[in-house]
mmCIF file as Biopython writes it, N, C-alpha, C and O atoms, coordinates in Angstrom:
data_model
#
loop_
_atom_site.group_PDB
_atom_site.id
_atom_site.type_symbol
_atom_site.label_atom_id
_atom_site.label_alt_id
_atom_site.label_comp_id
_atom_site.label_asym_id
_atom_site.label_entity_id
_atom_site.label_seq_id
_atom_site.pdbx_PDB_ins_code
_atom_site.Cartn_x
_atom_site.Cartn_y
_atom_site.Cartn_z
_atom_site.occupancy
_atom_site.B_iso_or_equiv
_atom_site.auth_seq_id
_atom_site.auth_asym_id
_atom_site.pdbx_PDB_model_num
ATOM 1   N N  . UNK A ? 1  ? 0.907   -1.054  0.062  1.0 0.0 1  A 1 
ATOM 2   C CA . UNK A ? 1  ? -0.039  -0.047  -0.038 1.0 0.0 1  A 1 
ATOM 3   C C  . UNK A ? 1  ? 0.952   1.359   0.001  1.0 0.0 1  A 1 
ATOM 4   O O  . UNK A ? 1  ? 2.039   1.358   0.579  1.0 0.0 1  A 1 
ATOM 5   N N  . UNK A ? 2  ? 0.443   2.452   -0.647 1.0 0.0 2  A 1 
ATOM 6   C CA . UNK A ? 2  ? 1.027   3.633   -0.574 1.0 0.0 2  A 1 
ATOM 7   C C  . UNK A ? 2  ? 0.719   4.223   0.793  1.0 0.0 2  A 1 
ATOM 8   O O  . UNK A ? 2  ? -0.321  3.904   1.370  1.0 0.0 2  A 1 
ATOM 9   N N  . UNK A ? 3  ? 1.669   5.153   1.382  1.0 0.0 3  A 1 
ATOM 10  C CA . UNK A ? 3  ? 1.330   5.866   2.405  1.0 0.0 3  A 1 
ATOM 11  C C  . UNK A ? 3  ? 0.187   6.721   2.174  1.0 0.0 3  A 1 
ATOM 12  O O  . UNK A ? 3  ? -0.108  7.093   1.039  1.0 0.0 3  A 1 
ATOM 13  N N  . UNK A ? 4  ? -0.449  7.038   3.174  1.0 0.0 4  A 1 
ATOM 14  C CA . UNK A ? 4  ? -1.618  8.168   3.104  1.0 0.0 4  A 1 
ATOM 15  C C  . UNK A ? 4  ? -1.219  9.463   2.545  1.0 0.0 4  A 1 
ATOM 16  O O  . UNK A ? 4  ? -0.098  9.870   2.850  1.0 0.0 4  A 1 
ATOM 17  N N  . UNK A ? 5  ? -1.994  10.210  1.738  1.0 0.0 5  A 1 
ATOM 18  C CA . UNK A ? 5  ? -1.485  11.517  1.182  1.0 0.0 5  A 1 
ATOM 19  C C  . UNK A ? 5  ? -1.935  12.614  2.499  1.0 0.0 5  A 1 
ATOM 20  O O  . UNK A ? 5  ? -2.730  12.520  3.434  1.0 0.0 5  A 1 
ATOM 21  N N  . UNK A ? 6  ? -1.063  13.589  2.070  1.0 0.0 6  A 1 
ATOM 22  C CA . UNK A ? 6  ? -1.591  14.505  3.303  1.0 0.0 6  A 1 
ATOM 23  C C  . UNK A ? 6  ? -2.959  15.298  2.848  1.0 0.0 6  A 1 
ATOM 24  O O  . UNK A ? 6  ? -3.389  15.472  1.708  1.0 0.0 6  A 1 
ATOM 25  N N  . UNK A ? 7  ? -3.435  15.670  3.953  1.0 0.0 7  A 1 
ATOM 26  C CA . UNK A ? 7  ? -4.870  16.194  3.691  1.0 0.0 7  A 1 
ATOM 27  C C  . UNK A ? 7  ? -6.072  15.115  3.528  1.0 0.0 7  A 1 
ATOM 28  O O  . UNK A ? 7  ? -7.212  15.397  3.160  1.0 0.0 7  A 1 
ATOM 29  N N  . UNK A ? 8  ? -5.638  13.940  3.844  1.0 0.0 8  A 1 
ATOM 30  C CA . UNK A ? 8  ? -6.809  12.886  3.721  1.0 0.0 8  A 1 
ATOM 31  C C  . UNK A ? 8  ? -7.453  12.998  4.996  1.0 0.0 8  A 1 
ATOM 32  O O  . UNK A ? 8  ? -6.823  13.206  6.032  1.0 0.0 8  A 1 
ATOM 33  N N  . UNK A ? 9  ? -8.882  12.845  4.931  1.0 0.0 9  A 1 
ATOM 34  C CA . UNK A ? 9  ? -9.479  12.900  6.187  1.0 0.0 9  A 1 
ATOM 35  C C  . UNK A ? 9  ? -9.132  11.591  7.140  1.0 0.0 9  A 1 
ATOM 36  O O  . UNK A ? 9  ? -8.992  10.504  6.579  1.0 0.0 9  A 1 
ATOM 37  N N  . UNK A ? 10 ? -9.008  11.679  8.430  1.0 0.0 10 A 1 
ATOM 38  C CA . UNK A ? 10 ? -8.839  10.825  9.188  1.0 0.0 10 A 1 
ATOM 39  C C  . UNK A ? 10 ? -7.397  10.213  9.200  1.0 0.0 10 A 1 
ATOM 40  O O  . UNK A ? 10 ? -7.181  9.150   9.781  1.0 0.0 10 A 1 
ATOM 41  N N  . UNK A ? 11 ? -6.289  10.998  8.458  1.0 0.0 11 A 1 
ATOM 42  C CA . UNK A ? 11 ? -4.951  10.645  8.373  1.0 0.0 11 A 1 
ATOM 43  C C  . UNK A ? 11 ? -4.117  11.455  9.342  1.0 0.0 11 A 1 
ATOM 44  O O  . UNK A ? 11 ? -3.076  11.943  8.901  1.0 0.0 11 A 1 
ATOM 45  N N  . UNK A ? 12 ? -4.505  11.696  10.839 1.0 0.0 12 A 1 
ATOM 46  C CA . UNK A ? 12 ? -3.946  12.397  11.528 1.0 0.0 12 A 1 
ATOM 47  C C  . UNK A ? 12 ? -2.811  11.838  12.381 1.0 0.0 12 A 1 
ATOM 48  O O  . UNK A ? 12 ? -2.400  12.464  13.358 1.0 0.0 12 A 1 
ATOM 49  N N  . UNK A ? 13 ? -2.326  10.712  12.029 1.0 0.0 13 A 1 
ATOM 50  C CA . UNK A ? 13 ? -1.193  10.232  12.739 1.0 0.0 13 A 1 
ATOM 51  C C  . UNK A ? 13 ? 0.098   10.092  11.694 1.0 0.0 13 A 1 
ATOM 52  O O  . UNK A ? 13 ? 0.032   9.867   10.486 1.0 0.0 13 A 1 
ATOM 53  N N  . UNK A ? 14 ? 1.120   10.261  12.391 1.0 0.0 14 A 1 
ATOM 54  C CA . UNK A ? 14 ? 2.578   10.353  11.524 1.0 0.0 14 A 1 
ATOM 55  C C  . UNK A ? 14 ? 3.073   8.982   11.220 1.0 0.0 14 A 1 
ATOM 56  O O  . UNK A ? 14 ? 3.830   8.818   10.264 1.0 0.0 14 A 1 
ATOM 57  N N  . UNK A ? 15 ? 2.727   8.066   11.908 1.0 0.0 15 A 1 
ATOM 58  C CA . UNK A ? 15 ? 3.229   6.799   11.882 1.0 0.0 15 A 1 
ATOM 59  C C  . UNK A ? 15 ? 2.640   6.126   10.748 1.0 0.0 15 A 1 
ATOM 60  O O  . UNK A ? 15 ? 1.447   6.265   10.478 1.0 0.0 15 A 1 
ATOM 61  N N  . UNK A ? 16 ? 3.502   5.332   10.006 1.0 0.0 16 A 1 
ATOM 62  C CA . UNK A ? 16 ? 3.026   4.574   8.842  1.0 0.0 16 A 1 
ATOM 63  C C  . UNK A ? 16 ? 3.298   3.201   8.849  1.0 0.0 16 A 1 
ATOM 64  O O  . UNK A ? 16 ? 4.440   2.857   9.153  1.0 0.0 16 A 1 
ATOM 65  N N  . UNK A ? 17 ? 2.442   2.334   8.564  1.0 0.0 17 A 1 
ATOM 66  C CA . UNK A ? 17 ? 2.775   0.871   8.611  1.0 0.0 17 A 1 
ATOM 67  C C  . UNK A ? 17 ? 2.513   0.341   7.084  1.0 0.0 17 A 1 
ATOM 68  O O  . UNK A ? 17 ? 1.790   0.933   6.283  1.0 0.0 17 A 1 
ATOM 69  N N  . UNK A ? 18 ? 3.150   -0.748  6.841  1.0 0.0 18 A 1 
ATOM 70  C CA . UNK A ? 18 ? 3.072   -1.281  5.463  1.0 0.0 18 A 1 
ATOM 71  C C  . UNK A ? 18 ? 2.264   -2.709  5.588  1.0 0.0 18 A 1 
ATOM 72  O O  . UNK A ? 18 ? 2.372   -3.447  6.567  1.0 0.0 18 A 1 
ATOM 73  N N  . UNK A ? 19 ? 1.401   -2.993  4.397  1.0 0.0 19 A 1 
ATOM 74  C CA . UNK A ? 19 ? 0.571   -4.146  4.674  1.0 0.0 19 A 1 
ATOM 75  C C  . UNK A ? 19 ? 0.651   -4.578  3.174  1.0 0.0 19 A 1 
ATOM 76  O O  . UNK A ? 19 ? 0.811   -3.861  2.187  1.0 0.0 19 A 1 
ATOM 77  N N  . UNK A ? 20 ? 0.513   -5.801  3.247  1.0 0.0 20 A 1 
ATOM 78  C CA . UNK A ? 20 ? 0.256   -6.673  1.959  1.0 0.0 20 A 1 
ATOM 79  C C  . UNK A ? 20 ? -1.142  -6.662  1.598  1.0 0.0 20 A 1 
ATOM 80  O O  . UNK A ? 20 ? -1.970  -6.490  2.492  1.0 0.0 20 A 1 
ATOM 81  N N  . UNK A ? 21 ? -1.547  -6.842  0.279  1.0 0.0 21 A 1 
ATOM 82  C CA . UNK A ? 21 ? -2.969  -7.032  0.118  1.0 0.0 21 A 1 
ATOM 83  C C  . UNK A ? 21 ? -3.575  -7.991  -0.631 1.0 0.0 21 A 1 
ATOM 84  O O  . UNK A ? 21 ? -3.002  -8.034  -1.720 1.0 0.0 21 A 1 
ATOM 85  N N  . UNK A ? 22 ? -4.459  -8.780  -0.569 1.0 0.0 22 A 1 
ATOM 86  C CA . UNK A ? 22 ? -4.808  -9.930  -1.413 1.0 0.0 22 A 1 
ATOM 87  C C  . UNK A ? 22 ? -5.084  -9.338  -2.941 1.0 0.0 22 A 1 
ATOM 88  O O  . UNK A ? 22 ? -5.576  -8.218  -3.078 1.0 0.0 22 A 1 
ATOM 89  N N  . UNK A ? 23 ? -4.752  -10.127 -4.024 1.0 0.0 23 A 1 
ATOM 90  C CA . UNK A ? 23 ? -4.946  -9.729  -5.405 1.0 0.0 23 A 1 
ATOM 91  C C  . UNK A ? 23 ? -6.222  -9.197  -5.468 1.0 0.0 23 A 1 
ATOM 92  O O  . UNK A ? 23 ? -7.088  -9.756  -4.795 1.0 0.0 23 A 1 
ATOM 93  N N  . UNK A ? 24 ? -6.609  -7.938  -6.340 1.0 0.0 24 A 1 
ATOM 94  C CA . UNK A ? 24 ? -7.666  -7.588  -6.717 1.0 0.0 24 A 1 
ATOM 95  C C  . UNK A ? 24 ? -8.520  -6.736  -5.615 1.0 0.0 24 A 1 
ATOM 96  O O  . UNK A ? 24 ? -9.492  -6.081  -5.991 1.0 0.0 24 A 1 
ATOM 97  N N  . UNK A ? 25 ? -8.187  -6.762  -4.447 1.0 0.0 25 A 1 
ATOM 98  C CA . UNK A ? 25 ? -8.882  -6.158  -3.273 1.0 0.0 25 A 1 
ATOM 99  C C  . UNK A ? 25 ? -8.985  -4.673  -3.501 1.0 0.0 25 A 1 
ATOM 100 O O  . UNK A ? 25 ? -9.947  -4.048  -3.055 1.0 0.0 25 A 1 
ATOM 101 N N  . UNK A ? 26 ? -7.983  -4.068  -4.210 1.0 0.0 26 A 1 
ATOM 102 C CA . UNK A ? 26 ? -7.938  -2.536  -4.106 1.0 0.0 26 A 1 
ATOM 103 C C  . UNK A ? 26 ? -8.603  -1.935  -5.251 1.0 0.0 26 A 1 
ATOM 104 O O  . UNK A ? 26 ? -8.576  -0.718  -5.435 1.0 0.0 26 A 1 
ATOM 105 N N  . UNK A ? 27 ? -9.267  -2.838  -6.113 1.0 0.0 27 A 1 
ATOM 106 C CA . UNK A ? 27 ? -10.093 -2.135  -7.365 1.0 0.0 27 A 1 
ATOM 107 C C  . UNK A ? 27 ? -11.188 -1.500  -7.165 1.0 0.0 27 A 1 
ATOM 108 O O  . UNK A ? 27 ? -11.545 -0.678  -8.010 1.0 0.0 27 A 1 
ATOM 109 N N  . UNK A ? 28 ? -11.956 -1.727  -6.030 1.0 0.0 28 A 1 
ATOM 110 C CA . UNK A ? 28 ? -13.199 -1.215  -5.632 1.0 0.0 28 A 1 
ATOM 111 C C  . UNK A ? 28 ? -13.095 -0.038  -4.700 1.0 0.0 28 A 1 
ATOM 112 O O  . UNK A ? 28 ? -14.120 0.554   -4.363 1.0 0.0 28 A 1 
ATOM 113 N N  . UNK A ? 29 ? -11.825 0.359   -4.237 1.0 0.0 29 A 1 
ATOM 114 C CA . UNK A ? 29 ? -11.607 1.434   -3.477 1.0 0.0 29 A 1 
ATOM 115 C C  . UNK A ? 29 ? -10.930 2.684   -3.868 1.0 0.0 29 A 1 
ATOM 116 O O  . UNK A ? 29 ? -10.085 2.476   -4.739 1.0 0.0 29 A 1 
ATOM 117 N N  . UNK A ? 30 ? -11.029 3.897   -3.508 1.0 0.0 30 A 1 
ATOM 118 C CA . UNK A ? 30 ? -10.181 4.975   -4.031 1.0 0.0 30 A 1 
ATOM 119 C C  . UNK A ? 30 ? -9.749  5.896   -2.928 1.0 0.0 30 A 1 
ATOM 120 O O  . UNK A ? 30 ? -10.346 5.971   -1.854 1.0 0.0 30 A 1 
ATOM 121 N N  . UNK A ? 31 ? -8.795  6.523   -3.210 1.0 0.0 31 A 1 
ATOM 122 C CA . UNK A ? 31 ? -8.203  7.575   -2.188 1.0 0.0 31 A 1 
ATOM 123 C C  . UNK A ? 31 ? -9.263  8.244   -1.656 1.0 0.0 31 A 1 
ATOM 124 O O  . UNK A ? 31 ? -10.123 8.594   -2.464 1.0 0.0 31 A 1 
ATOM 125 N N  . UNK A ? 32 ? -9.456  8.560   -0.302 1.0 0.0 32 A 1 
ATOM 126 C CA . UNK A ? 32 ? -10.507 9.175   0.420  1.0 0.0 32 A 1 
ATOM 127 C C  . UNK A ? 32 ? -11.608 8.448   0.865  1.0 0.0 32 A 1 
ATOM 128 O O  . UNK A ? 32 ? -12.376 8.884   1.722  1.0 0.0 32 A 1 
ATOM 129 N N  . UNK A ? 33 ? -11.751 7.125   0.211  1.0 0.0 33 A 1 
ATOM 130 C CA . UNK A ? 33 ? -12.988 6.385   0.747  1.0 0.0 33 A 1 
ATOM 131 C C  . UNK A ? 33 ? -12.876 5.962   1.986  1.0 0.0 33 A 1 
ATOM 132 O O  . UNK A ? 33 ? -11.706 5.691   2.256  1.0 0.0 33 A 1 
ATOM 133 N N  . UNK A ? 34 ? -13.809 5.752   3.076  1.0 0.0 34 A 1 
ATOM 134 C CA . UNK A ? 34 ? -13.836 5.098   4.218  1.0 0.0 34 A 1 
ATOM 135 C C  . UNK A ? 34 ? -14.047 3.660   4.043  1.0 0.0 34 A 1 
ATOM 136 O O  . UNK A ? 34 ? -14.892 3.187   3.283  1.0 0.0 34 A 1 
ATOM 137 N N  . UNK A ? 35 ? -13.247 2.986   4.776  1.0 0.0 35 A 1 
ATOM 138 C CA . UNK A ? 35 ? -13.155 1.455   4.654  1.0 0.0 35 A 1 
ATOM 139 C C  . UNK A ? 35 ? -13.082 0.982   6.034  1.0 0.0 35 A 1 
ATOM 140 O O  . UNK A ? 35 ? -12.570 1.641   6.938  1.0 0.0 35 A 1 
ATOM 141 N N  . UNK A ? 36 ? -13.653 -0.283  6.190  1.0 0.0 36 A 1 
ATOM 142 C CA . UNK A ? 36 ? -13.370 -1.134  7.373  1.0 0.0 36 A 1 
ATOM 143 C C  . UNK A ? 36 ? -12.588 -2.388  6.944  1.0 0.0 36 A 1 
ATOM 144 O O  . UNK A ? 36 ? -13.043 -3.162  6.102  1.0 0.0 36 A 1 
ATOM 145 N N  . UNK A ? 37 ? -11.305 -2.582  7.593  1.0 0.0 37 A 1 
ATOM 146 C CA . UNK A ? 37 ? -10.565 -3.715  7.094  1.0 0.0 37 A 1 
ATOM 147 C C  . UNK A ? 37 ? -10.280 -4.647  8.080  1.0 0.0 37 A 1 
ATOM 148 O O  . UNK A ? 37 ? -10.381 -4.242  9.238  1.0 0.0 37 A 1 
ATOM 149 N N  . UNK A ? 38 ? -9.913  -5.919  7.882  1.0 0.0 38 A 1 
ATOM 150 C CA . UNK A ? 38 ? -9.372  -6.972  8.767  1.0 0.0 38 A 1 
ATOM 151 C C  . UNK A ? 38 ? -7.937  -7.158  8.595  1.0 0.0 38 A 1 
ATOM 152 O O  . UNK A ? 38 ? -7.700  -6.915  7.412  1.0 0.0 38 A 1 
ATOM 153 N N  . UNK A ? 39 ? -7.035  -7.423  9.113  1.0 0.0 39 A 1 
ATOM 154 C CA . UNK A ? 39 ? -5.716  -7.691  8.771  1.0 0.0 39 A 1 
ATOM 155 C C  . UNK A ? 39 ? -5.338  -9.067  9.703  1.0 0.0 39 A 1 
ATOM 156 O O  . UNK A ? 39 ? -5.774  -9.257  10.838 1.0 0.0 39 A 1 
ATOM 157 N N  . UNK A ? 40 ? -4.539  -9.866  9.055  1.0 0.0 40 A 1 
ATOM 158 C CA . UNK A ? 40 ? -3.761  -11.119 9.722  1.0 0.0 40 A 1 
ATOM 159 C C  . UNK A ? 40 ? -2.293  -10.746 9.705  1.0 0.0 40 A 1 
ATOM 160 O O  . UNK A ? 40 ? -1.793  -9.991  8.871  1.0 0.0 40 A 1 
ATOM 161 N N  . UNK A ? 41 ? -1.720  -11.267 10.579 1.0 0.0 41 A 1 
ATOM 162 C CA . UNK A ? 41 ? -0.377  -11.157 10.851 1.0 0.0 41 A 1 
ATOM 163 C C  . UNK A ? 41 ? 0.277   -12.671 10.808 1.0 0.0 41 A 1 
ATOM 164 O O  . UNK A ? 41 ? -0.118  -13.497 11.631 1.0 0.0 41 A 1 
ATOM 165 N N  . UNK A ? 42 ? 1.212   -12.999 9.907  1.0 0.0 42 A 1 
ATOM 166 C CA . UNK A ? 42 ? 1.995   -14.104 9.885  1.0 0.0 42 A 1 
ATOM 167 C C  . UNK A ? 42 ? 3.462   -13.856 9.635  1.0 0.0 42 A 1 
ATOM 168 O O  . UNK A ? 42 ? 3.777   -13.300 8.582  1.0 0.0 42 A 1 
ATOM 169 N N  . UNK A ? 43 ? 4.370   -14.207 10.483 1.0 0.0 43 A 1 
ATOM 170 C CA . UNK A ? 43 ? 5.808   -14.093 10.358 1.0 0.0 43 A 1 
ATOM 171 C C  . UNK A ? 43 ? 6.291   -12.735 10.186 1.0 0.0 43 A 1 
ATOM 172 O O  . UNK A ? 43 ? 7.181   -12.344 9.431  1.0 0.0 43 A 1 
ATOM 173 N N  . UNK A ? 44 ? 5.455   -11.964 11.133 1.0 0.0 44 A 1 
ATOM 174 C CA . UNK A ? 44 ? 5.823   -10.474 10.941 1.0 0.0 44 A 1 
ATOM 175 C C  . UNK A ? 44 ? 5.273   -9.704  9.840  1.0 0.0 44 A 1 
ATOM 176 O O  . UNK A ? 44 ? 5.475   -8.491  9.795  1.0 0.0 44 A 1 
ATOM 177 N N  . UNK A ? 45 ? 4.570   -10.323 8.916  1.0 0.0 45 A 1 
ATOM 178 C CA . UNK A ? 45 ? 3.999   -9.700  7.717  1.0 0.0 45 A 1 
ATOM 179 C C  . UNK A ? 45 ? 2.564   -9.337  7.870  1.0 0.0 45 A 1 
ATOM 180 O O  . UNK A ? 45 ? 1.788   -10.282 7.730  1.0 0.0 45 A 1 
ATOM 181 N N  . UNK A ? 46 ? 2.041   -8.174  8.127  1.0 0.0 46 A 1 
ATOM 182 C CA . UNK A ? 46 ? 0.481   -7.952  8.087  1.0 0.0 46 A 1 
ATOM 183 C C  . UNK A ? 46 ? -0.121  -7.828  6.463  1.0 0.0 46 A 1 
ATOM 184 O O  . UNK A ? 46 ? 0.319   -7.159  5.529  1.0 0.0 46 A 1 
ATOM 185 N N  . UNK A ? 47 ? -1.120  -8.607  6.517  1.0 0.0 47 A 1 
ATOM 186 C CA . UNK A ? 47 ? -1.824  -8.687  5.197  1.0 0.0 47 A 1 
ATOM 187 C C  . UNK A ? 47 ? -3.178  -8.388  5.459  1.0 0.0 47 A 1 
ATOM 188 O O  . UNK A ? 47 ? -3.716  -8.881  6.451  1.0 0.0 47 A 1 
ATOM 189 N N  . UNK A ? 48 ? -3.906  -7.512  4.559  1.0 0.0 48 A 1 
ATOM 190 C CA . UNK A ? 48 ? -5.262  -7.094  4.737  1.0 0.0 48 A 1 
ATOM 191 C C  . UNK A ? 48 ? -5.976  -8.130  3.944  1.0 0.0 48 A 1 
ATOM 192 O O  . UNK A ? 48 ? -5.869  -8.330  2.734  1.0 0.0 48 A 1 
ATOM 193 N N  . UNK A ? 49 ? -6.666  -8.715  4.745  1.0 0.0 49 A 1 
ATOM 194 C CA . UNK A ? 49 ? -7.619  -10.075 4.289  1.0 0.0 49 A 1 
ATOM 195 C C  . UNK A ? 49 ? -9.121  -9.678  3.882  1.0 0.0 49 A 1 
ATOM 196 O O  . UNK A ? 49 ? -9.865  -10.390 3.207  1.0 0.0 49 A 1 
ATOM 197 N N  . UNK A ? 50 ? -9.447  -8.385  4.422  1.0 0.0 50 A 1 
ATOM 198 C CA . UNK A ? 50 ? -10.985 -7.926  4.171  1.0 0.0 50 A 1 
ATOM 199 C C  . UNK A ? 50 ? -10.787 -6.658  4.038  1.0 0.0 50 A 1 
ATOM 200 O O  . UNK A ? 50 ? -10.002 -6.063  4.777  1.0 0.0 50 A 1 
ATOM 201 N N  . UNK A ? 51 ? -11.470 -6.056  3.076  1.0 0.0 51 A 1 
ATOM 202 C CA . UNK A ? 51 ? -11.581 -4.668  2.840  1.0 0.0 51 A 1 
ATOM 203 C C  . UNK A ? 51 ? -13.152 -4.198  2.613  1.0 0.0 51 A 1 
ATOM 204 O O  . UNK A ? 51 ? -13.689 -4.714  1.633  1.0 0.0 51 A 1 
ATOM 205 N N  . UNK A ? 52 ? -13.875 -3.379  3.316  1.0 0.0 52 A 1 
ATOM 206 C CA . UNK A ? 52 ? -15.233 -3.155  3.097  1.0 0.0 52 A 1 
ATOM 207 C C  . UNK A ? 52 ? -15.489 -1.705  2.910  1.0 0.0 52 A 1 
ATOM 208 O O  . UNK A ? 52 ? -15.312 -0.916  3.838  1.0 0.0 52 A 1 
ATOM 209 N N  . UNK A ? 53 ? -15.928 -1.305  1.662  1.0 0.0 53 A 1 
ATOM 210 C CA . UNK A ? 53 ? -16.168 0.295   1.441  1.0 0.0 53 A 1 
ATOM 211 C C  . UNK A ? 53 ? -17.443 0.758   2.509  1.0 0.0 53 A 1 
ATOM 212 O O  . UNK A ? 53 ? -18.452 0.103   2.769  1.0 0.0 53 A 1 
ATOM 213 N N  . UNK A ? 54 ? -17.163 1.714   2.882  1.0 0.0 54 A 1 
ATOM 214 C CA . UNK A ? 54 ? -18.334 2.347   3.769  1.0 0.0 54 A 1 
ATOM 215 C C  . UNK A ? 54 ? -19.283 3.170   2.867  1.0 0.0 54 A 1 
ATOM 216 O O  . UNK A ? 54 ? -20.256 3.744   3.357  1.0 0.0 54 A 1 
#
């Protein structure tokens, strides 16, 4: 995932984390969309496993 752009609503934190994402999951969301996500961690790698647009 790319870091959140400046000025994005809800991006009030300076810390960034990197996540892997399952194939095709980002095709339905766009910058600025509000989402709910589920993350799993295996061997120190965090992967977004569910992404639901609000």
